[in-house]
XYZ file of C-alpha atoms in Angstrom:
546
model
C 0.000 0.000 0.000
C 2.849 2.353 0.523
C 3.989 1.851 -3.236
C 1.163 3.457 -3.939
C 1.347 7.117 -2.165
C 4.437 8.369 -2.925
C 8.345 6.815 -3.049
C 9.883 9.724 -1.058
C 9.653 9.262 2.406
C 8.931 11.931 4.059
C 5.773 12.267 2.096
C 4.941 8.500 1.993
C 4.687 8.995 5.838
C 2.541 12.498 5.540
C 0.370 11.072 2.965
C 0.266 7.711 5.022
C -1.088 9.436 8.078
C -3.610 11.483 6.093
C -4.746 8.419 3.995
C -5.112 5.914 7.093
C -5.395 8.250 10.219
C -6.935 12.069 9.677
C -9.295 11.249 6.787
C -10.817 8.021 8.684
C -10.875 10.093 12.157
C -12.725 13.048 10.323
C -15.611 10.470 9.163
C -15.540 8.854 13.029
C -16.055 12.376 14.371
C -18.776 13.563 11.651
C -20.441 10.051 12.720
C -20.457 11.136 16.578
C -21.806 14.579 14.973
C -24.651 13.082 13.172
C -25.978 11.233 16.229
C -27.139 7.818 17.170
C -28.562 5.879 14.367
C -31.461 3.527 15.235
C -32.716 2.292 11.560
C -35.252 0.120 11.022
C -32.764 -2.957 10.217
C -30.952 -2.510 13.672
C -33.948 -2.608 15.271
C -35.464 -5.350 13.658
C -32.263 -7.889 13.257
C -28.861 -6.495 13.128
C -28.685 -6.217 17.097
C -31.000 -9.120 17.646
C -28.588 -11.634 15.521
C -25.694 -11.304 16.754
C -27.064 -11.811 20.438
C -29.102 -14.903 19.210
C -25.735 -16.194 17.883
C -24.007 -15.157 20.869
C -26.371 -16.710 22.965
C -27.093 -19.900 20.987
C -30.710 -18.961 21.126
C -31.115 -20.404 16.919
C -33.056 -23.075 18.686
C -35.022 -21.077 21.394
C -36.753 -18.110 19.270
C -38.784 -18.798 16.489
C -38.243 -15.658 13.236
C -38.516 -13.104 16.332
C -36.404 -11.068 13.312
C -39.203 -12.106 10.859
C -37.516 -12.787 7.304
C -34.191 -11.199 8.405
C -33.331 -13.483 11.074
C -31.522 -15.641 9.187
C -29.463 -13.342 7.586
C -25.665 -13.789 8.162
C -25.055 -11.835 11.797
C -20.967 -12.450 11.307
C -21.056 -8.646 10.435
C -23.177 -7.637 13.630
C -21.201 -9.414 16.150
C -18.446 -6.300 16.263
C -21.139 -3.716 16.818
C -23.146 -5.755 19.704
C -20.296 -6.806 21.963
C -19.058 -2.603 21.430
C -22.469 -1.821 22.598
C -22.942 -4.063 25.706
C -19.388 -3.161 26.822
C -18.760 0.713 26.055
C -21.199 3.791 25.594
C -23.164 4.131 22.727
C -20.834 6.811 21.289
C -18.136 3.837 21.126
C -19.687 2.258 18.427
C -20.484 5.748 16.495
C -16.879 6.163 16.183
C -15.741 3.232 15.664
C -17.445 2.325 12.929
C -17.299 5.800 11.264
C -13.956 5.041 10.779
C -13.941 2.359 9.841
C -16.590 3.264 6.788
C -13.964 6.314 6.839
C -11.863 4.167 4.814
C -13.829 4.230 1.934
C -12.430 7.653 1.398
C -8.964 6.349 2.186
C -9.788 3.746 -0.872
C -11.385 6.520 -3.201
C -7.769 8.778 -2.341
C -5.429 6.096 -3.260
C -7.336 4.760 -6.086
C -7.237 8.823 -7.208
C -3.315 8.297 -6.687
C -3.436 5.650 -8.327
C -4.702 6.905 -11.951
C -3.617 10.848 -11.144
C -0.630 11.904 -13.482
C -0.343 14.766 -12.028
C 3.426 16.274 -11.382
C 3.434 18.942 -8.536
C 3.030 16.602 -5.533
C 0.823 19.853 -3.498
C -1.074 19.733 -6.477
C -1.916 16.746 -6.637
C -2.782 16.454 -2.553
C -5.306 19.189 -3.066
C -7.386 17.532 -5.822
C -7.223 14.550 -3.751
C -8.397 15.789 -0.752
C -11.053 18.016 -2.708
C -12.187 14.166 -4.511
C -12.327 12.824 -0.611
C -14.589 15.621 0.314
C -17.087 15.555 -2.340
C -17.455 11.803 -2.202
C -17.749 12.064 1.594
C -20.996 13.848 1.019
C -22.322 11.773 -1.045
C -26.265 10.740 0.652
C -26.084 6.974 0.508
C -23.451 6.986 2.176
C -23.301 9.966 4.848
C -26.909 8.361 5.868
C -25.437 4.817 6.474
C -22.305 6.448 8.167
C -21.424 4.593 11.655
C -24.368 2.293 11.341
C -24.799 -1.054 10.928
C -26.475 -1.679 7.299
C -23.178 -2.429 6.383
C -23.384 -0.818 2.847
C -20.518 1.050 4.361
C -19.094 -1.651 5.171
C -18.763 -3.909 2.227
C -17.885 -0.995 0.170
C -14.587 -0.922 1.679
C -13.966 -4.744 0.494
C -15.041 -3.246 -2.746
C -12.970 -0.397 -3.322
C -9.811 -1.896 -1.693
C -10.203 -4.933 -4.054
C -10.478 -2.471 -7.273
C -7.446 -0.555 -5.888
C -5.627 -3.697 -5.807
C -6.505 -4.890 -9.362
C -5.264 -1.498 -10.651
C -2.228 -2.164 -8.745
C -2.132 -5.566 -10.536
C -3.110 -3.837 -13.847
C 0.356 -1.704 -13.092
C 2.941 -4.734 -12.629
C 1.216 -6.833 -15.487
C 1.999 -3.731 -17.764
C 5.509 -3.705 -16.138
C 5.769 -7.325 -17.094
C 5.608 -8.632 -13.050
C 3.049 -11.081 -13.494
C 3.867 -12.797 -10.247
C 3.251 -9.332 -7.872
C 0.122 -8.932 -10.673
C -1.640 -12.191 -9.359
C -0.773 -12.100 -5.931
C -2.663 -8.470 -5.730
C -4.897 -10.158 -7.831
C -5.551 -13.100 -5.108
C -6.056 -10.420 -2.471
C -8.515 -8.368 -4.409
C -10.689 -11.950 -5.234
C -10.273 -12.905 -1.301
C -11.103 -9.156 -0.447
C -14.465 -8.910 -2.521
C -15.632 -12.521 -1.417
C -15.322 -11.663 1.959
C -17.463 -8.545 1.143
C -19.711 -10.763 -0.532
C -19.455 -13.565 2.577
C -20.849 -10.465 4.495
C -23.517 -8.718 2.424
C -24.406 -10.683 -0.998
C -25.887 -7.737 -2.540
C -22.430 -6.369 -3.835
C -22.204 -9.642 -5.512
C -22.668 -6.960 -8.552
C -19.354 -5.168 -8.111
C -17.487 -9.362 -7.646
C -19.008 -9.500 -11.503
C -18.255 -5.923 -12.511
C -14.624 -6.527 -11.235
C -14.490 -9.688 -13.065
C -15.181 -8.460 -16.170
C -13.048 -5.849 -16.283
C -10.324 -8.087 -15.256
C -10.853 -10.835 -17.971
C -11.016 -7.474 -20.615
C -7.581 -6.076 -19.500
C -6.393 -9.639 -19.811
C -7.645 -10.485 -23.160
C -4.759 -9.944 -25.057
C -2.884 -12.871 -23.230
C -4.893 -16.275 -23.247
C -2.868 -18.189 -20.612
C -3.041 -14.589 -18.102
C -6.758 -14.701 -18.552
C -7.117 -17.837 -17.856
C -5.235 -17.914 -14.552
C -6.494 -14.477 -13.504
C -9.933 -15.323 -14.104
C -9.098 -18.682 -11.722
C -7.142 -16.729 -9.383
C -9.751 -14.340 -8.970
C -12.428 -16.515 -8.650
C -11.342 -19.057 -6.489
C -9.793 -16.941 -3.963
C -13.399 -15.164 -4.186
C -14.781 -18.342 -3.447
C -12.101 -19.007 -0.263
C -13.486 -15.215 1.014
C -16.778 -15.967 0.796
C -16.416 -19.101 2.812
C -14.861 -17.191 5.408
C -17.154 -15.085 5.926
C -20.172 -17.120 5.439
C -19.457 -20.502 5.158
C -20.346 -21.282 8.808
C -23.794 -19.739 8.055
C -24.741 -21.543 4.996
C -24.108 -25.023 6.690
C -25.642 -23.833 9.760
C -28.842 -22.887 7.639
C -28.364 -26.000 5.180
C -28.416 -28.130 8.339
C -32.053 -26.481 9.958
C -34.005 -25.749 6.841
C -31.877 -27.608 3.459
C -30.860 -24.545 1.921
C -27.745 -22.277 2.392
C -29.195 -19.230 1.624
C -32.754 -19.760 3.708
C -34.933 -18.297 2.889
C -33.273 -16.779 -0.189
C -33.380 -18.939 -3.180
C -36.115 -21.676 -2.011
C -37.646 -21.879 -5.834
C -34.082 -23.898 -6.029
C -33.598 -25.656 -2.618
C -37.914 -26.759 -1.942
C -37.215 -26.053 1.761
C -40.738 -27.021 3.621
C -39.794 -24.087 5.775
C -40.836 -21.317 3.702
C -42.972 -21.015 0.226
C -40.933 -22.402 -3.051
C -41.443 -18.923 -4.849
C -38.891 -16.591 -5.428
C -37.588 -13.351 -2.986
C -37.519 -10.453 -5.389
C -36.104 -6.797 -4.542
C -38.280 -4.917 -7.314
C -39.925 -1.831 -5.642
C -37.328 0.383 -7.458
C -37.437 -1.180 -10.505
C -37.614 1.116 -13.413
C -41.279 0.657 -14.507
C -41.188 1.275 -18.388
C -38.045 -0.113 -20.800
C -37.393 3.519 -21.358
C -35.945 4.753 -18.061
C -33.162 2.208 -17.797
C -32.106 4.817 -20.444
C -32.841 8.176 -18.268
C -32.400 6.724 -14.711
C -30.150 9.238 -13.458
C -32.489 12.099 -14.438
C -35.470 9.797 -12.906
C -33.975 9.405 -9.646
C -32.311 12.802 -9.052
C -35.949 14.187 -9.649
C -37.177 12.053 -7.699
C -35.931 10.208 -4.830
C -39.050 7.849 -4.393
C -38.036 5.691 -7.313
C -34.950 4.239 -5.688
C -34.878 4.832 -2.452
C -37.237 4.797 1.023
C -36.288 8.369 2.070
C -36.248 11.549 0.052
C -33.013 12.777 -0.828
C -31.455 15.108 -3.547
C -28.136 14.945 -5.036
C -27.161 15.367 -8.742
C -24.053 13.875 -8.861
C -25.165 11.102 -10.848
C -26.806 13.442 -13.662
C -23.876 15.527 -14.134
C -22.055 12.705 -14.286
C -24.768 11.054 -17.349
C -24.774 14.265 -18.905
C -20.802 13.902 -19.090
C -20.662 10.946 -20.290
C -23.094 11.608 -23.358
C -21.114 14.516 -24.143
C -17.755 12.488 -24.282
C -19.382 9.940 -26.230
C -20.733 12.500 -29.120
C -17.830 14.808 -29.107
C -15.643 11.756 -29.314
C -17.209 10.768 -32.301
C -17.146 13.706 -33.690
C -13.322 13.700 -33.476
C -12.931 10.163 -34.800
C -15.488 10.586 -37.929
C -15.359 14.169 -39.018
C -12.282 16.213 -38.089
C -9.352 15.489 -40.595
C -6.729 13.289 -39.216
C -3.874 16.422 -38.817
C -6.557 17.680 -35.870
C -7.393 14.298 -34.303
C -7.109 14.729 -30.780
C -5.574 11.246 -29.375
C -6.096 10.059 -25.618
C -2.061 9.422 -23.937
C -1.010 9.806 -20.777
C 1.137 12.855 -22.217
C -1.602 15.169 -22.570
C -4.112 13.900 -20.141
C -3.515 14.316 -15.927
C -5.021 10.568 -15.757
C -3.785 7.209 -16.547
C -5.180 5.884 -19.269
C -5.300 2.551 -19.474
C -6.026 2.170 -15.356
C -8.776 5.248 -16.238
C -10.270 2.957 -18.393
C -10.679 0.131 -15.907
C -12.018 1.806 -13.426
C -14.476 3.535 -15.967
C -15.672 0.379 -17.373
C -15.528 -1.052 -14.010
C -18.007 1.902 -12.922
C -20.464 0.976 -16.230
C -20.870 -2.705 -15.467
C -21.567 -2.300 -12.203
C -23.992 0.169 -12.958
C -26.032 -1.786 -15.283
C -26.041 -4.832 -12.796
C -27.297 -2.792 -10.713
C -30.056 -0.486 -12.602
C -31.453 -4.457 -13.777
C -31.169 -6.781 -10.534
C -32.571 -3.911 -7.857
C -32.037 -0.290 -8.634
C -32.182 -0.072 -4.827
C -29.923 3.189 -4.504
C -28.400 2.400 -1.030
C -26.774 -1.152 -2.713
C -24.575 1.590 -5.109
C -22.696 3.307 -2.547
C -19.527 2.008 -4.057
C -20.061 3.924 -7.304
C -21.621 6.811 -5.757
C -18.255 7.449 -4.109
C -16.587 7.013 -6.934
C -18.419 9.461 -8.953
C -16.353 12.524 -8.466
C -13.408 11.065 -9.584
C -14.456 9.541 -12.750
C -16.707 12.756 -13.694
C -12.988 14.310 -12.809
C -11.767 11.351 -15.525
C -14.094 12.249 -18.319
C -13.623 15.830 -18.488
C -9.914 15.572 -18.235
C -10.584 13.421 -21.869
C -13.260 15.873 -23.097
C -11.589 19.079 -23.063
C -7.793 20.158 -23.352
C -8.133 23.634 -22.397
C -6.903 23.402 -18.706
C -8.564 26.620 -17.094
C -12.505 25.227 -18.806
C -11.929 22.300 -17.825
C -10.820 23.585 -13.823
C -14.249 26.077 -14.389
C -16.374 23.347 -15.317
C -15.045 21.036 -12.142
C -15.649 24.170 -9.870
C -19.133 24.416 -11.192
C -19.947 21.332 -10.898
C -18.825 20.680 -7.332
C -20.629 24.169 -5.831
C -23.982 22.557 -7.901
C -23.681 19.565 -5.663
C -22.861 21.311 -2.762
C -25.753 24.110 -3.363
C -28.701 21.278 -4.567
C -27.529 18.838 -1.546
C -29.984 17.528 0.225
C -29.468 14.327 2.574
C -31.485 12.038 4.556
C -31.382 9.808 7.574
C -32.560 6.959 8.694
C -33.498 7.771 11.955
C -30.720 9.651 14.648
C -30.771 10.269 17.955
C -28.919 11.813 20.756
C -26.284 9.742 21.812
C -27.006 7.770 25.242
C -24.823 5.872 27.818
C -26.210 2.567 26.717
C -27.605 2.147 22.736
C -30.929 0.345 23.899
C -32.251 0.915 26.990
C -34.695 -1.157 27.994
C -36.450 -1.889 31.321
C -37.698 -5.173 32.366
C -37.347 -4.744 35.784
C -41.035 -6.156 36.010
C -40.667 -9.468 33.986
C -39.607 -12.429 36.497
C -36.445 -13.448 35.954
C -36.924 -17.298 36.740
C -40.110 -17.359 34.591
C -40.229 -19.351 31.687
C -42.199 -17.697 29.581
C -43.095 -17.213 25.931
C -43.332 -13.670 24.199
C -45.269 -13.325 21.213
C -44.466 -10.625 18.740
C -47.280 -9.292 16.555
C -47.235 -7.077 13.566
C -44.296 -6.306 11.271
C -42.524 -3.578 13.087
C -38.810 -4.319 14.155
C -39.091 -4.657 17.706
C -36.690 -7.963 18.213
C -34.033 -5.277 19.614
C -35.302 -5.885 22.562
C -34.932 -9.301 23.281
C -31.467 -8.876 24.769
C -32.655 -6.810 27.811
C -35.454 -9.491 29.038
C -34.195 -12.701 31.195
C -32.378 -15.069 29.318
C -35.118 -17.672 29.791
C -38.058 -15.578 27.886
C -38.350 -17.485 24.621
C -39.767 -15.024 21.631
C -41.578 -16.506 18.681
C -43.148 -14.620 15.852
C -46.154 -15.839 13.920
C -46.769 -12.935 11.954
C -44.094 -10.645 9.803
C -42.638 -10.499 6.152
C -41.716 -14.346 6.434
C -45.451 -15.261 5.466
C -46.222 -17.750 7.829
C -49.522 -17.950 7.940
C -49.591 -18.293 3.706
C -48.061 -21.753 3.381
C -48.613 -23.045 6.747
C -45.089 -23.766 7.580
C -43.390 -26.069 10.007
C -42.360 -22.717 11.893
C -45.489 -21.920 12.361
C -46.859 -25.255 13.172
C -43.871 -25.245 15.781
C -44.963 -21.975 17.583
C -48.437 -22.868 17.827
C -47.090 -26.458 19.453
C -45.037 -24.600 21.861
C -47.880 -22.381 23.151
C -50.339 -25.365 23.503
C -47.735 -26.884 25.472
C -46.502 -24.186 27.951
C -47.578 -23.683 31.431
C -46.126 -20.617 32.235
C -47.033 -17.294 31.333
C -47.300 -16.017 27.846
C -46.890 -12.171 26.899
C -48.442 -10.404 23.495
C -46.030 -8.018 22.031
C -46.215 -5.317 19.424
C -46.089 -1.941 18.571
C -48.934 0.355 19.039
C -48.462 2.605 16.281
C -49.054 -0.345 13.680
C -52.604 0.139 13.220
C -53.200 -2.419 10.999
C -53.134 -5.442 14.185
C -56.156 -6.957 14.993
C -54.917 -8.917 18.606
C -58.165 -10.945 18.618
C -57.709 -12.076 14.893
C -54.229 -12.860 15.412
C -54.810 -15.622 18.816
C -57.747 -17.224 16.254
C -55.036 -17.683 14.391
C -52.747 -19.609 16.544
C -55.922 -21.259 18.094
C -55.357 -19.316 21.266
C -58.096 -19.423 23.530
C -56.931 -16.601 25.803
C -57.891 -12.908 27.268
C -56.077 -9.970 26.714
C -54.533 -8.834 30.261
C -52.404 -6.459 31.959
C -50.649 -4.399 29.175
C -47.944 -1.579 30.022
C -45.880 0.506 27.500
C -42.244 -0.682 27.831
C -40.048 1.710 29.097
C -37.182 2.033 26.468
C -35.036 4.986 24.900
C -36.481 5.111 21.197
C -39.383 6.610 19.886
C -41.521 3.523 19.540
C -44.574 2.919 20.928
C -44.252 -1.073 22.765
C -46.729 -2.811 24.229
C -46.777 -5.834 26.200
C -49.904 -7.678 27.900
C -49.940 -11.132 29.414
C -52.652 -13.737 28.683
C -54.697 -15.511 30.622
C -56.842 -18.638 29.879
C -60.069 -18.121 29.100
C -62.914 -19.901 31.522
């Protein structure tokens, strides 16, 4: 890594301070500054999994994280045992710096491709690219919290920044440093993957881009594409090959409940889990998309936002691609303008990779889920390549420093973020009190509704069990054995049984809901919990009815 900053070493040790220290410090900081993120994930499943794994509880509950409790918690474990053992602020900072790095990839990627000759130069531009990207919505809403598209995005960028590093020695004719970097880029991105599938996109994206930079030597493809993919393969297993059995052992299927038209798993319906809500509609706005979703925030993601980054960026590109072919087609060859690294403050050939890089990923991802949170990879990297592009536009130096200007005081002016939900930070994340429940009861909460409320759980006695009937794992639809399960368990218990769910779902019918578990039982008892987040829980016990 210190290859890439800078051979002299005095600034190979300034640059390597600002690159791993001040820039991932300033993100942990703005992440105390933002406040204490409770999103709707952490609340429903990121905290609750990694205490149910903890805790060996797989057994005990029953889907208390509806659908999402059998997601992969290896990724959750970090941020639960910070929170039971430090103040909530702990965690804040800890993992804004660590999503911090992103900008530490993003500045040495910039290094990376960046011809430029005066070193202060050179720092500026970088630190300028850093800022803008660190701005960027997706990701300043996800910063120091645990939906992990933060996260992953740092396997992502680090493994890109080690294929161009590859892309360097191959061109230097050092295969053997090439395929090394390339082993830790695949092992890199399949851990990301291990962790979060959803940037499975950017594992293709990369791939492709590899195998096209590799074309022009069969035997180099062929062991790249190997060497890529099988240490891919090794990081996913890490990461997530301890789930997969565990979940191919319970319900016969790796992925549960993922993928069941494939596995047949009794355990949940044999149809397939689709992501479509942001879906472009009509065939037409694959081809506007960026215009779409800049106007419009609704059509890709849950919260409003604004940021037009992404247009300026389209509009870019559609200019380079006419002007280009205006130079190639209709100016005489004396005035062709040719793209080198002489003329241009970019690499070119590592330019191109991470351009084409940015384009598959892009149309994996406008076609599998559009979702605009799964793209935070490529919305950091938007600045630079905009910065790419104009550099092989236009030749006049001071238009093409005017039109960067512009450009970066229209994002700043027309920026408009969102959150998903922050609070003021407090000495424990989730406080709850349960300083009413018995704590040698063995007793059986049931969870109504579809609201996240298994972040809970933790705080009651160990003994409590929680099972869920109802949710967005469609129990009730196909009758299935976890379902059949929890209504055996409550026809069997003794002790007391509690009804849990969130008053302001108005959509729950209580009375409907026993029926449906054949509970012959009165509604008894009920308290609001006393807890430090803004929802509205409510637990009542049952007795039998005479």
């Amino acid at each position: 890594m210190i290859r890439v900053l800078e051979k002299r070493k005095p600034s190979t040790f300034i640059l390597f301070s600002l690159v791993f220290f001040a820039i991932p410090v300033s993100f942990g900081l703005l992440s105390l500054y933002l406040g204490k993120d409770i999103n709707w994930d952490l609340k429903n499943y990121h905290y609750y999994n990694a205490y149910a794994f903890l805790e060996n509880r797989l057994d005990f509950d029953i889907a208390p994280a509806q659908l999402q409790t059998f997601i992969n918690p290896i990724a959750d474990i970090p941020f639960y045992l910070i929170t039971k053992s430090f103040p909530s602020w702990v965690a804040g900072f800890i993992f804004g710096f660590i999503h911090g790095l992103n900008l530490s990839a993003v500045f040495l990627i910039f290094w990376k491709l960046s011809n430029q000759d005066q070193i202060w130069k050179k720092k500026l531009l970088g630190i300028c690219i850093v800022i803008t990207s660190g701005i960027a919505p997706g990701f300043i809403s996800e910063l120091g919290n645990t939906m992990h598209d933060n996260l992953t995005s740092v396997f992502v960028l680090s493994a890109i920044l080690l294929l161009l590093i590859a892309i360097e020695n191959f061109e230097k004719m050092e295969f053997s440093s090439g395929f090394v970097q390339v082993s830790l880029a695949g092992l890199i991105m399949g851990i990301g993957v291990g962790i979060k599938p959803s940037i499975t996109i950017f594992a293709i994206g990369s791939t492709c881009v590899l195998m096209l930079f590799l074309l022009s030597h069969r035997i180099k493809l062929l062991i790249g594409f190997i060497t890529y993919g099988f240490t891919g393969i090794i990081g996913g297993v890490t990461s997530a090959g301890f789930w997969w059995w565990e979940l191919w052992t319970r319900f016969q299927n790796p992925f549960f409940p993922f993928y069941n038209h494939i596995f047949k798993s009794s355990y949940f319906t044999s149809s397939q889990i689709t992501w479509s809500k942001f879906l472009p509609r009509e065939f037409w706005e694959y081809f506007a998309w960026p215009f779409i979703f800049t106007l419009d925030s609704y059509r890709t993601n849950q919260l409003q936002f604004f940021d037009i980054r992404f247009t300026l960026l389209y509009v870019l590109c559609i200019a380079w691609l006419i002007i280009s072919a205006f130079r190639k087609f209709y100016l005489a060859d004396q005035n062709k303008v040719s793209i080198s690294d002489d003329i241009n403050r970019f690499e070119v050939r590592k330019g191109n990779f991470l351009l084409i890089f940015f384009l598959v990923s892009y149309i994996l991802w406008i076609i599998t889920s559009a979702t605009y949170r799964f793209m935070i990879p490529l919305e950091l990297l938007t600045p630079l390549c905009f910065l790419i592009i104009i550099d092989r536009l236009l030749l006049n130096k001071k238009i093409k420093t005017i039109l960067v200007i512009g450009a970066t005081i229209l994002t700043f002016i027309l920026y408009k973020p969102f959150n998903w939900v922050r609070l003021n930070w407090s000495d424990s994340y989730f406080m709850v009190d349960t300083s009413q429940f018995n704590a040698s009861d063995e007793a059986i909460v049931v969870m109504f509704g579809k609201s996240p409320t298994s972040y809970i759980i933790p705080a009651f006695p160990p003994n409590y069990r929680f099972v869920r009937p109802e949710g967005n794992l469609g129990m009730q639809q196909n009758n299935s054995p976890l379902l059949i399960g929890i209504k055996n368990l409550l026809s069997q218990h003794k002790g007391n049984i509690y009804l849990l769910y969130n008053k302001d779902e108005t959509n729950i019918d209580l009375e409907q809901s026993l029926d449906n578990l054949e509970l012959k039982a009165s509604i008894e008892n009920c308290f609001i919990l006393n807890i430090n987040t803004p929802d509205t829980l409510e637990i009542c016990r049952l007795t039998p009815r005479k």
